[in-house]
Amino acid sequence: MVAANDRIAIGILDTMRRAGVEVPLEVSVTGYDNSTLARLSHLDLTTVSQAPLEQADRAVSALTEQLDSGRTEAIVSVLTPQLIVGRTTGMARDA
């Protein structure tokens, strides 16, 4: 399961635990945004990092460039997300 963010993924993990589903033996769960919650030792959630500091730096640079130049066209910047593998994903038991 791929959750829209880490908080939702944590909710999924809790629901799976209550239902007796073994993560990651029966289902893998991945969050998105690499929050501090994902790094809690008892969770060790697999998550995707979006490099928020680099995003902010690029946004400020683009805005500054537009303000200084007077240009109004969009400035496109693409960041490659990073997968941070934790203990909530793995090979399925029957695989």
GROMACS .gro file of N, CA, C and O in nm:
model
  380
    1MET      N    1   0.085  -0.116   0.000
    1MET     CA    2   0.000   0.000   0.000
    1MET      C    3   0.090   0.123   0.000
    1MET      O    4   0.188   0.128   0.074
    2VAL      N    5   0.053   0.221  -0.080
    2VAL     CA    6   0.127   0.347  -0.085
    2VAL      C    7   0.033   0.456  -0.034
    2VAL      O    8  -0.072   0.481  -0.093
    3ALA      N    9   0.070   0.517   0.077
    3ALA     CA   10  -0.011   0.621   0.137
    3ALA      C   11   0.032   0.758   0.085
    3ALA      O   12   0.148   0.778   0.049
    4ALA      N   13  -0.060   0.852   0.086
    4ALA     CA   14  -0.032   0.987   0.038
    4ALA      C   15   0.069   1.060   0.126
    4ALA      O   16   0.139   1.150   0.081
    5ASN      N   17   0.078   1.019   0.254
    5ASN     CA   18   0.177   1.077   0.344
    5ASN      C   19   0.205   0.980   0.459
    5ASN      O   20   0.138   0.877   0.471
    6ASP      N   21   0.303   1.012   0.539
    6ASP     CA   22   0.344   0.923   0.648
    6ASP      C   23   0.237   0.906   0.754
    6ASP      O   24   0.220   0.799   0.812
    7ARG      N   25   0.162   1.010   0.782
    7ARG     CA   26   0.057   1.001   0.885
    7ARG      C   27  -0.049   0.899   0.845
    7ARG      O   28  -0.096   0.821   0.927
    8ILE      N   29  -0.088   0.900   0.719
    8ILE     CA   30  -0.185   0.802   0.670
    8ILE      C   31  -0.125   0.662   0.676
    8ILE      O   32  -0.191   0.566   0.716
    9ALA      N   33   0.002   0.648   0.638
    9ALA     CA   34   0.070   0.518   0.642
    9ALA      C   35   0.072   0.463   0.784
    9ALA      O   36   0.052   0.343   0.806
   10ILE      N   37   0.094   0.550   0.881
   10ILE     CA   38   0.095   0.506   1.022
   10ILE      C   39  -0.045   0.458   1.063
   10ILE      O   40  -0.059   0.358   1.134
   11GLY      N   41  -0.147   0.525   1.016
   11GLY     CA   42  -0.284   0.479   1.040
   11GLY      C   43  -0.310   0.344   0.978
   11GLY      O   44  -0.375   0.257   1.038
   12ILE      N   45  -0.258   0.322   0.858
   12ILE     CA   46  -0.271   0.193   0.791
   12ILE      C   47  -0.199   0.085   0.873
   12ILE      O   48  -0.253  -0.025   0.893
   13LEU      N   49  -0.078   0.115   0.920
   13LEU     CA   50  -0.004   0.018   1.002
   13LEU      C   51  -0.083  -0.020   1.127
   13LEU      O   52  -0.090  -0.138   1.163
   14ASP      N   53  -0.144   0.078   1.191
   14ASP     CA   54  -0.222   0.052   1.310
   14ASP      C   55  -0.343  -0.036   1.278
   14ASP      O   56  -0.373  -0.131   1.350
   15THR      N   57  -0.410  -0.005   1.168
   15THR     CA   58  -0.526  -0.085   1.126
   15THR      C   59  -0.484  -0.228   1.093
   15THR      O   60  -0.554  -0.323   1.131
   16MET      N   61  -0.372  -0.244   1.025
   16MET     CA   62  -0.322  -0.378   0.992
   16MET      C   63  -0.289  -0.457   1.119
   16MET      O   64  -0.322  -0.575   1.131
   17ARG      N   65  -0.225  -0.391   1.214
   17ARG     CA   66  -0.190  -0.457   1.340
   17ARG      C   67  -0.315  -0.506   1.411
   17ARG      O   68  -0.322  -0.619   1.456
   18ARG      N   69  -0.417  -0.419   1.418
   18ARG     CA   70  -0.543  -0.456   1.485
   18ARG      C   71  -0.614  -0.571   1.416
   18ARG      O   72  -0.682  -0.650   1.479
   19ALA      N   73  -0.597  -0.580   1.282
   19ALA     CA   74  -0.662  -0.685   1.205
   19ALA      C   75  -0.580  -0.814   1.202
   19ALA      O   76  -0.622  -0.913   1.143
   20GLY      N   77  -0.462  -0.811   1.264
   20GLY     CA   78  -0.377  -0.929   1.267
   20GLY      C   79  -0.299  -0.953   1.138
   20GLY      O   80  -0.247  -1.062   1.116
   21VAL      N   81  -0.290  -0.850   1.055
   21VAL     CA   82  -0.214  -0.860   0.930
   21VAL      C   83  -0.068  -0.830   0.959
   21VAL      O   84  -0.036  -0.729   1.022
   22GLU      N   85   0.021  -0.917   0.913
   22GLU     CA   86   0.164  -0.899   0.939
   22GLU      C   87   0.228  -0.811   0.831
   22GLU      O   88   0.223  -0.844   0.713
   23VAL      N   89   0.284  -0.700   0.876
   23VAL     CA   90   0.357  -0.608   0.788
   23VAL      C   91   0.505  -0.632   0.813
   23VAL      O   92   0.548  -0.633   0.927
   24PRO      N   93   0.586  -0.658   0.713
   24PRO     CA   94   0.562  -0.660   0.569
   24PRO      C   95   0.539  -0.800   0.512
   24PRO      O   96   0.540  -0.817   0.390
   25LEU      N   97   0.520  -0.902   0.596
   25LEU     CA   98   0.506  -1.039   0.543
   25LEU      C   99   0.381  -1.058   0.458
   25LEU      O  100   0.383  -1.134   0.362
   26GLU      N  101   0.272  -0.991   0.493
   26GLU     CA  102   0.148  -1.005   0.417
   26GLU      C  103   0.118  -0.885   0.330
   26GLU      O  104   0.053  -0.898   0.226
   27VAL      N  105   0.161  -0.769   0.374
   27VAL     CA  106   0.139  -0.647   0.297
   27VAL      C  107   0.251  -0.548   0.330
   27VAL      O  108   0.297  -0.542   0.443
   28SER      N  109   0.296  -0.477   0.228
   28SER     CA  110   0.396  -0.371   0.249
   28SER      C  111   0.325  -0.237   0.256
   28SER      O  112   0.223  -0.216   0.190
   29VAL      N  113   0.380  -0.146   0.336
   29VAL     CA  114   0.321  -0.012   0.352
   29VAL      C  115   0.431   0.091   0.333
   29VAL      O  116   0.537   0.082   0.394
   30THR      N  117   0.402   0.190   0.249
   30THR     CA  118   0.497   0.298   0.223
   30THR      C  119   0.428   0.432   0.244
   30THR      O  120   0.316   0.452   0.197
   31GLY      N  121   0.496   0.521   0.312
   31GLY     CA  122   0.446   0.657   0.331
   31GLY      C  123   0.512   0.751   0.232
   31GLY      O  124   0.586   0.709   0.144
   32TYR      N  125   0.486   0.878   0.250
   32TYR     CA  126   0.543   0.980   0.162
   32TYR      C  127   0.562   1.108   0.241
   32TYR      O  128   0.468   1.158   0.301
   33ASP      N  129   0.679   1.156   0.247
   33ASP     CA  130   0.722   1.286   0.299
   33ASP      C  131   0.833   1.276   0.404
   33ASP      O  132   0.882   1.377   0.451
   34ASN      N  133   0.872   1.154   0.441
   34ASN     CA  134   0.985   1.134   0.533
   34ASN      C  135   0.974   1.222   0.657
   34ASN      O  136   1.067   1.292   0.695
   35SER      N  137   0.859   1.216   0.721
   35SER     CA  138   0.839   1.294   0.843
   35SER      C  139   0.918   1.235   0.959
   35SER      O  140   0.966   1.123   0.952
   36THR      N  141   0.930   1.311   1.065
   36THR     CA  142   0.999   1.260   1.183
   36THR      C  143   0.927   1.140   1.242
   36THR      O  144   0.990   1.053   1.302
   37LEU      N  145   0.796   1.131   1.222
   37LEU     CA  146   0.721   1.015   1.269
   37LEU      C  147   0.769   0.886   1.202
   37LEU      O  148   0.772   0.780   1.263
   38ALA      N  149   0.807   0.895   1.075
   38ALA     CA  150   0.851   0.776   1.000
   38ALA      C  151   0.978   0.717   1.059
   38ALA      O  152   1.003   0.597   1.046
   39ARG      N  153   1.058   0.797   1.123
   39ARG     CA  154   1.186   0.752   1.175
   39ARG      C  155   1.177   0.695   1.317
   39ARG      O  156   1.277   0.651   1.372
   40LEU      N  157   1.059   0.698   1.378
   40LEU     CA  158   1.045   0.640   1.511
   40LEU      C  159   1.088   0.493   1.507
   40LEU      O  160   1.048   0.419   1.418
   41SER      N  161   1.169   0.453   1.601
   41SER     CA  162   1.230   0.320   1.596
   41SER      C  163   1.129   0.207   1.593
   41SER      O  164   1.151   0.106   1.528
   42HIS      N  165   1.017   0.221   1.660
   42HIS     CA  166   0.920   0.113   1.660
   42HIS      C  167   0.840   0.106   1.530
   42HIS      O  168   0.775   0.007   1.502
   43LEU      N  169   0.846   0.209   1.447
   43LEU     CA  170   0.779   0.209   1.318
   43LEU      C  171   0.874   0.177   1.204
   43LEU      O  172   0.849   0.087   1.126
   44ASP      N  173   0.983   0.252   1.194
   44ASP     CA  174   1.079   0.240   1.085
   44ASP      C  175   1.008   0.227   0.951
   44ASP      O  176   1.027   0.131   0.878
   45LEU      N  177   0.924   0.324   0.922
   45LEU     CA  178   0.840   0.326   0.804
   45LEU      C  179   0.922   0.348   0.677
   45LEU      O  180   1.009   0.435   0.671
   46THR      N  181   0.893   0.268   0.574
   46THR     CA  182   0.947   0.298   0.442
   46THR      C  183   0.875   0.422   0.392
   46THR      O  184   0.752   0.432   0.401
   47THR      N  185   0.950   0.518   0.341
   47THR     CA  186   0.891   0.646   0.302
   47THR      C  187   0.968   0.707   0.186
   47THR      O  188   1.076   0.661   0.150
   48VAL      N  189   0.911   0.808   0.128
   48VAL     CA  190   0.975   0.881   0.018
   48VAL      C  191   1.009   1.021   0.068
   48VAL      O  192   0.923   1.091   0.121
   49SER      N  193   1.134   1.059   0.053
   49SER     CA  194   1.178   1.192   0.094
   49SER      C  195   1.165   1.288  -0.023
   49SER      O  196   1.207   1.257  -0.136
   50GLN      N  197   1.109   1.402   0.004
   50GLN     CA  198   1.089   1.504  -0.100
   50GLN      C  199   1.190   1.618  -0.089
   50GLN      O  200   1.174   1.719  -0.156
   51ALA      N  201   1.290   1.605  -0.003
   51ALA     CA  202   1.393   1.707   0.015
   51ALA      C  203   1.331   1.846   0.039
   51ALA      O  204   1.349   1.939  -0.040
   52PRO      N  205   1.257   1.862   0.150
   52PRO     CA  206   1.187   1.989   0.172
   52PRO      C  207   1.277   2.111   0.181
   52PRO      O  208   1.239   2.220   0.137
   53LEU      N  209   1.397   2.097   0.236
   53LEU     CA  210   1.486   2.213   0.245
   53LEU      C  211   1.534   2.256   0.106
   53LEU      O  212   1.542   2.376   0.077
   54GLU      N  213   1.563   2.159   0.022
   54GLU     CA  214   1.604   2.193  -0.115
   54GLU      C  215   1.486   2.252  -0.192
   54GLU      O  216   1.503   2.346  -0.271
   55GLN      N  217   1.366   2.201  -0.169
   55GLN     CA  218   1.247   2.259  -0.232
   55GLN      C  219   1.232   2.405  -0.194
   55GLN      O  220   1.209   2.491  -0.280
   56ALA      N  221   1.246   2.432  -0.065
   56ALA     CA  222   1.232   2.570  -0.017
   56ALA      C  223   1.340   2.659  -0.076
   56ALA      O  224   1.313   2.772  -0.119
   57ASP      N  225   1.464   2.609  -0.080
   57ASP     CA  226   1.575   2.687  -0.134
   57ASP      C  227   1.551   2.722  -0.281
   57ASP      O  228   1.570   2.836  -0.323
   58ARG      N  229   1.507   2.622  -0.358
   58ARG     CA  230   1.481   2.648  -0.501
   58ARG      C  231   1.364   2.744  -0.520
   58ARG      O  232   1.365   2.828  -0.610
   59ALA      N  233   1.261   2.732  -0.436
   59ALA     CA  234   1.146   2.821  -0.448
   59ALA      C  235   1.185   2.965  -0.419
   59ALA      O  236   1.146   3.057  -0.492
   60VAL      N  237   1.265   2.986  -0.315
   60VAL     CA  238   1.310   3.121  -0.281
   60VAL      C  239   1.399   3.176  -0.392
   60VAL      O  240   1.386   3.293  -0.433
   61SER      N  241   1.488   3.094  -0.445
   61SER     CA  242   1.575   3.138  -0.554
   61SER      C  243   1.494   3.176  -0.678
   61SER      O  244   1.522   3.278  -0.742
   62ALA      N  245   1.394   3.094  -0.712
   62ALA     CA  246   1.311   3.124  -0.829
   62ALA      C  247   1.233   3.254  -0.809
   62ALA      O  248   1.225   3.337  -0.899
   63LEU      N  249   1.177   3.272  -0.690
   63LEU     CA  250   1.101   3.394  -0.661
   63LEU      C  251   1.192   3.517  -0.667
   63LEU      O  252   1.157   3.619  -0.727
   64THR      N  253   1.310   3.505  -0.608
   64THR     CA  254   1.406   3.616  -0.609
   64THR      C  255   1.445   3.651  -0.752
   64THR      O  256   1.451   3.768  -0.789
   65GLU      N  257   1.470   3.548  -0.833
   65GLU     CA  258   1.506   3.570  -0.973
   65GLU      C  259   1.394   3.642  -1.048
   65GLU      O  260   1.418   3.736  -1.124
   66GLN      N  261   1.269   3.599  -1.024
   66GLN     CA  262   1.157   3.663  -1.092
   66GLN      C  263   1.140   3.808  -1.046
   66GLN      O  264   1.114   3.896  -1.127
   67LEU      N  265   1.153   3.833  -0.917
   67LEU     CA  266   1.139   3.969  -0.866
   67LEU      C  267   1.249   4.060  -0.919
   67LEU      O  268   1.223   4.176  -0.956
   68ASP      N  269   1.373   4.008  -0.924
   68ASP     CA  270   1.486   4.087  -0.972
   68ASP      C  271   1.477   4.116  -1.121
   68ASP      O  272   1.515   4.224  -1.167
   69SER      N  273   1.429   4.019  -1.198
   69SER     CA  274   1.428   4.034  -1.344
   69SER      C  275   1.298   4.094  -1.398
   69SER      O  276   1.294   4.142  -1.510
   70GLY      N  277   1.191   4.086  -1.318
   70GLY     CA  278   1.062   4.135  -1.364
   70GLY      C  279   0.990   4.036  -1.454
   70GLY      O  280   0.881   4.064  -1.504
   71ARG      N  281   1.050   3.920  -1.476
   71ARG     CA  282   0.987   3.817  -1.560
   71ARG      C  283   0.872   3.753  -1.482
   71ARG      O  284   0.876   3.741  -1.361
   72THR      N  285   0.771   3.708  -1.558
   72THR     CA  286   0.655   3.647  -1.494
   72THR      C  287   0.633   3.501  -1.534
   72THR      O  288   0.547   3.435  -1.477
   73GLU      N  289   0.711   3.451  -1.631
   73GLU     CA  290   0.691   3.312  -1.673
   73GLU      C  291   0.741   3.217  -1.562
   73GLU      O  292   0.828   3.251  -1.482
   74ALA      N  293   0.681   3.101  -1.561
   74ALA     CA  294   0.713   3.001  -1.458
   74ALA      C  295   0.858   2.952  -1.471
   74ALA      O  296   0.912   2.942  -1.582
   75ILE      N  297   0.918   2.925  -1.359
   75ILE     CA  298   1.051   2.864  -1.355
   75ILE      C  299   1.030   2.720  -1.309
   75ILE      O  300   0.975   2.695  -1.202
   76VAL      N  301   1.071   2.627  -1.392
   76VAL     CA  302   1.051   2.485  -1.363
   76VAL      C  303   1.176   2.428  -1.297
   76VAL      O  304   1.288   2.449  -1.344
   77SER      N  305   1.155   2.357  -1.189
   77SER     CA  306   1.264   2.292  -1.118
   77SER      C  307   1.218   2.152  -1.078
   77SER      O  308   1.111   2.137  -1.017
   78VAL      N  309   1.295   2.051  -1.112
   78VAL     CA  310   1.256   1.913  -1.084
   78VAL      C  311   1.354   1.852  -0.984
   78VAL      O  312   1.476   1.856  -1.005
   79LEU      N  313   1.300   1.799  -0.876
   79LEU     CA  314   1.381   1.728  -0.777
   79LEU      C  315   1.349   1.579  -0.784
   79LEU      O  316   1.234   1.541  -0.802
   80THR      N  317   1.449   1.498  -0.768
   80THR     CA  318   1.429   1.354  -0.768
   80THR      C  319   1.405   1.307  -0.625
   80THR      O  320   1.490   1.327  -0.539
   81PRO      N  321   1.288   1.248  -0.598
   81PRO     CA  322   1.262   1.199  -0.463
   81PRO      C  323   1.352   1.081  -0.430
   81PRO      O  324   1.404   1.013  -0.520
   82GLN      N  325   1.370   1.054  -0.302
   82GLN     CA  326   1.455   0.944  -0.257
   82GLN      C  327   1.372   0.846  -0.174
   82GLN      O  328   1.301   0.886  -0.082
   83LEU      N  329   1.381   0.718  -0.209
   83LEU     CA  330   1.314   0.614  -0.133
   83LEU      C  331   1.400   0.578  -0.013
   83LEU      O  332   1.518   0.547  -0.025
   84ILE      N  333   1.340   0.585   0.106
   84ILE     CA  334   1.409   0.548   0.230
   84ILE      C  335   1.343   0.419   0.278
   84ILE      O  336   1.229   0.420   0.323
   85VAL      N  337   1.415   0.309   0.264
   85VAL     CA  338   1.358   0.178   0.294
   85VAL      C  339   1.366   0.151   0.444
   85VAL      O  340   1.472   0.159   0.505
   86GLY      N  341   1.251   0.122   0.501
   86GLY     CA  342   1.241   0.085   0.641
   86GLY      C  343   1.195  -0.060   0.654
   86GLY      O  344   1.206  -0.139   0.561
   87ARG      N  345   1.136  -0.091   0.769
   87ARG     CA  346   1.093  -0.229   0.795
   87ARG      C  347   0.948  -0.256   0.757
   87ARG      O  348   0.898  -0.364   0.785
   88THR      N  349   0.881  -0.162   0.691
   88THR     CA  350   0.741  -0.183   0.657
   88THR      C  351   0.720  -0.232   0.514
   88THR      O  352   0.607  -0.245   0.469
   89THR      N  353   0.828  -0.257   0.443
   89THR     CA  354   0.820  -0.315   0.310
   89THR      C  355   0.916  -0.430   0.301
   89THR      O  356   1.018  -0.434   0.368
   90GLY      N  357   0.881  -0.525   0.214
   90GLY     CA  358   0.969  -0.639   0.196
   90GLY      C  359   0.905  -0.741   0.106
   90GLY      O  360   0.795  -0.722   0.054
   91MET      N  361   0.975  -0.851   0.089
   91MET     CA  362   0.926  -0.959   0.005
   91MET      C  363   0.809  -1.029   0.075
   91MET      O  364   0.816  -1.057   0.194
   92ALA      N  365   0.703  -1.054   0.001
   92ALA     CA  366   0.589  -1.122   0.058
   92ALA      C  367   0.627  -1.265   0.097
   92ALA      O  368   0.714  -1.328   0.036
   93ARG      N  369   0.561  -1.315   0.200
   93ARG     CA  370   0.591  -1.449   0.253
   93ARG      C  371   0.581  -1.557   0.146
   93ARG      O  372   0.662  -1.648   0.142
   94ASP      N  373   0.482  -1.548   0.059
   94ASP     CA  374   0.459  -1.652  -0.043
   94ASP      C  375   0.541  -1.631  -0.169
   94ASP      O  376   0.534  -1.712  -0.260
   95ALA      N  377   0.618  -1.523  -0.177
   95ALA     CA  378   0.694  -1.495  -0.298
   95ALA      C  379   0.816  -1.583  -0.310
   95ALA      O  380   0.871  -1.633  -0.219
   0.00000   0.00000   0.00000
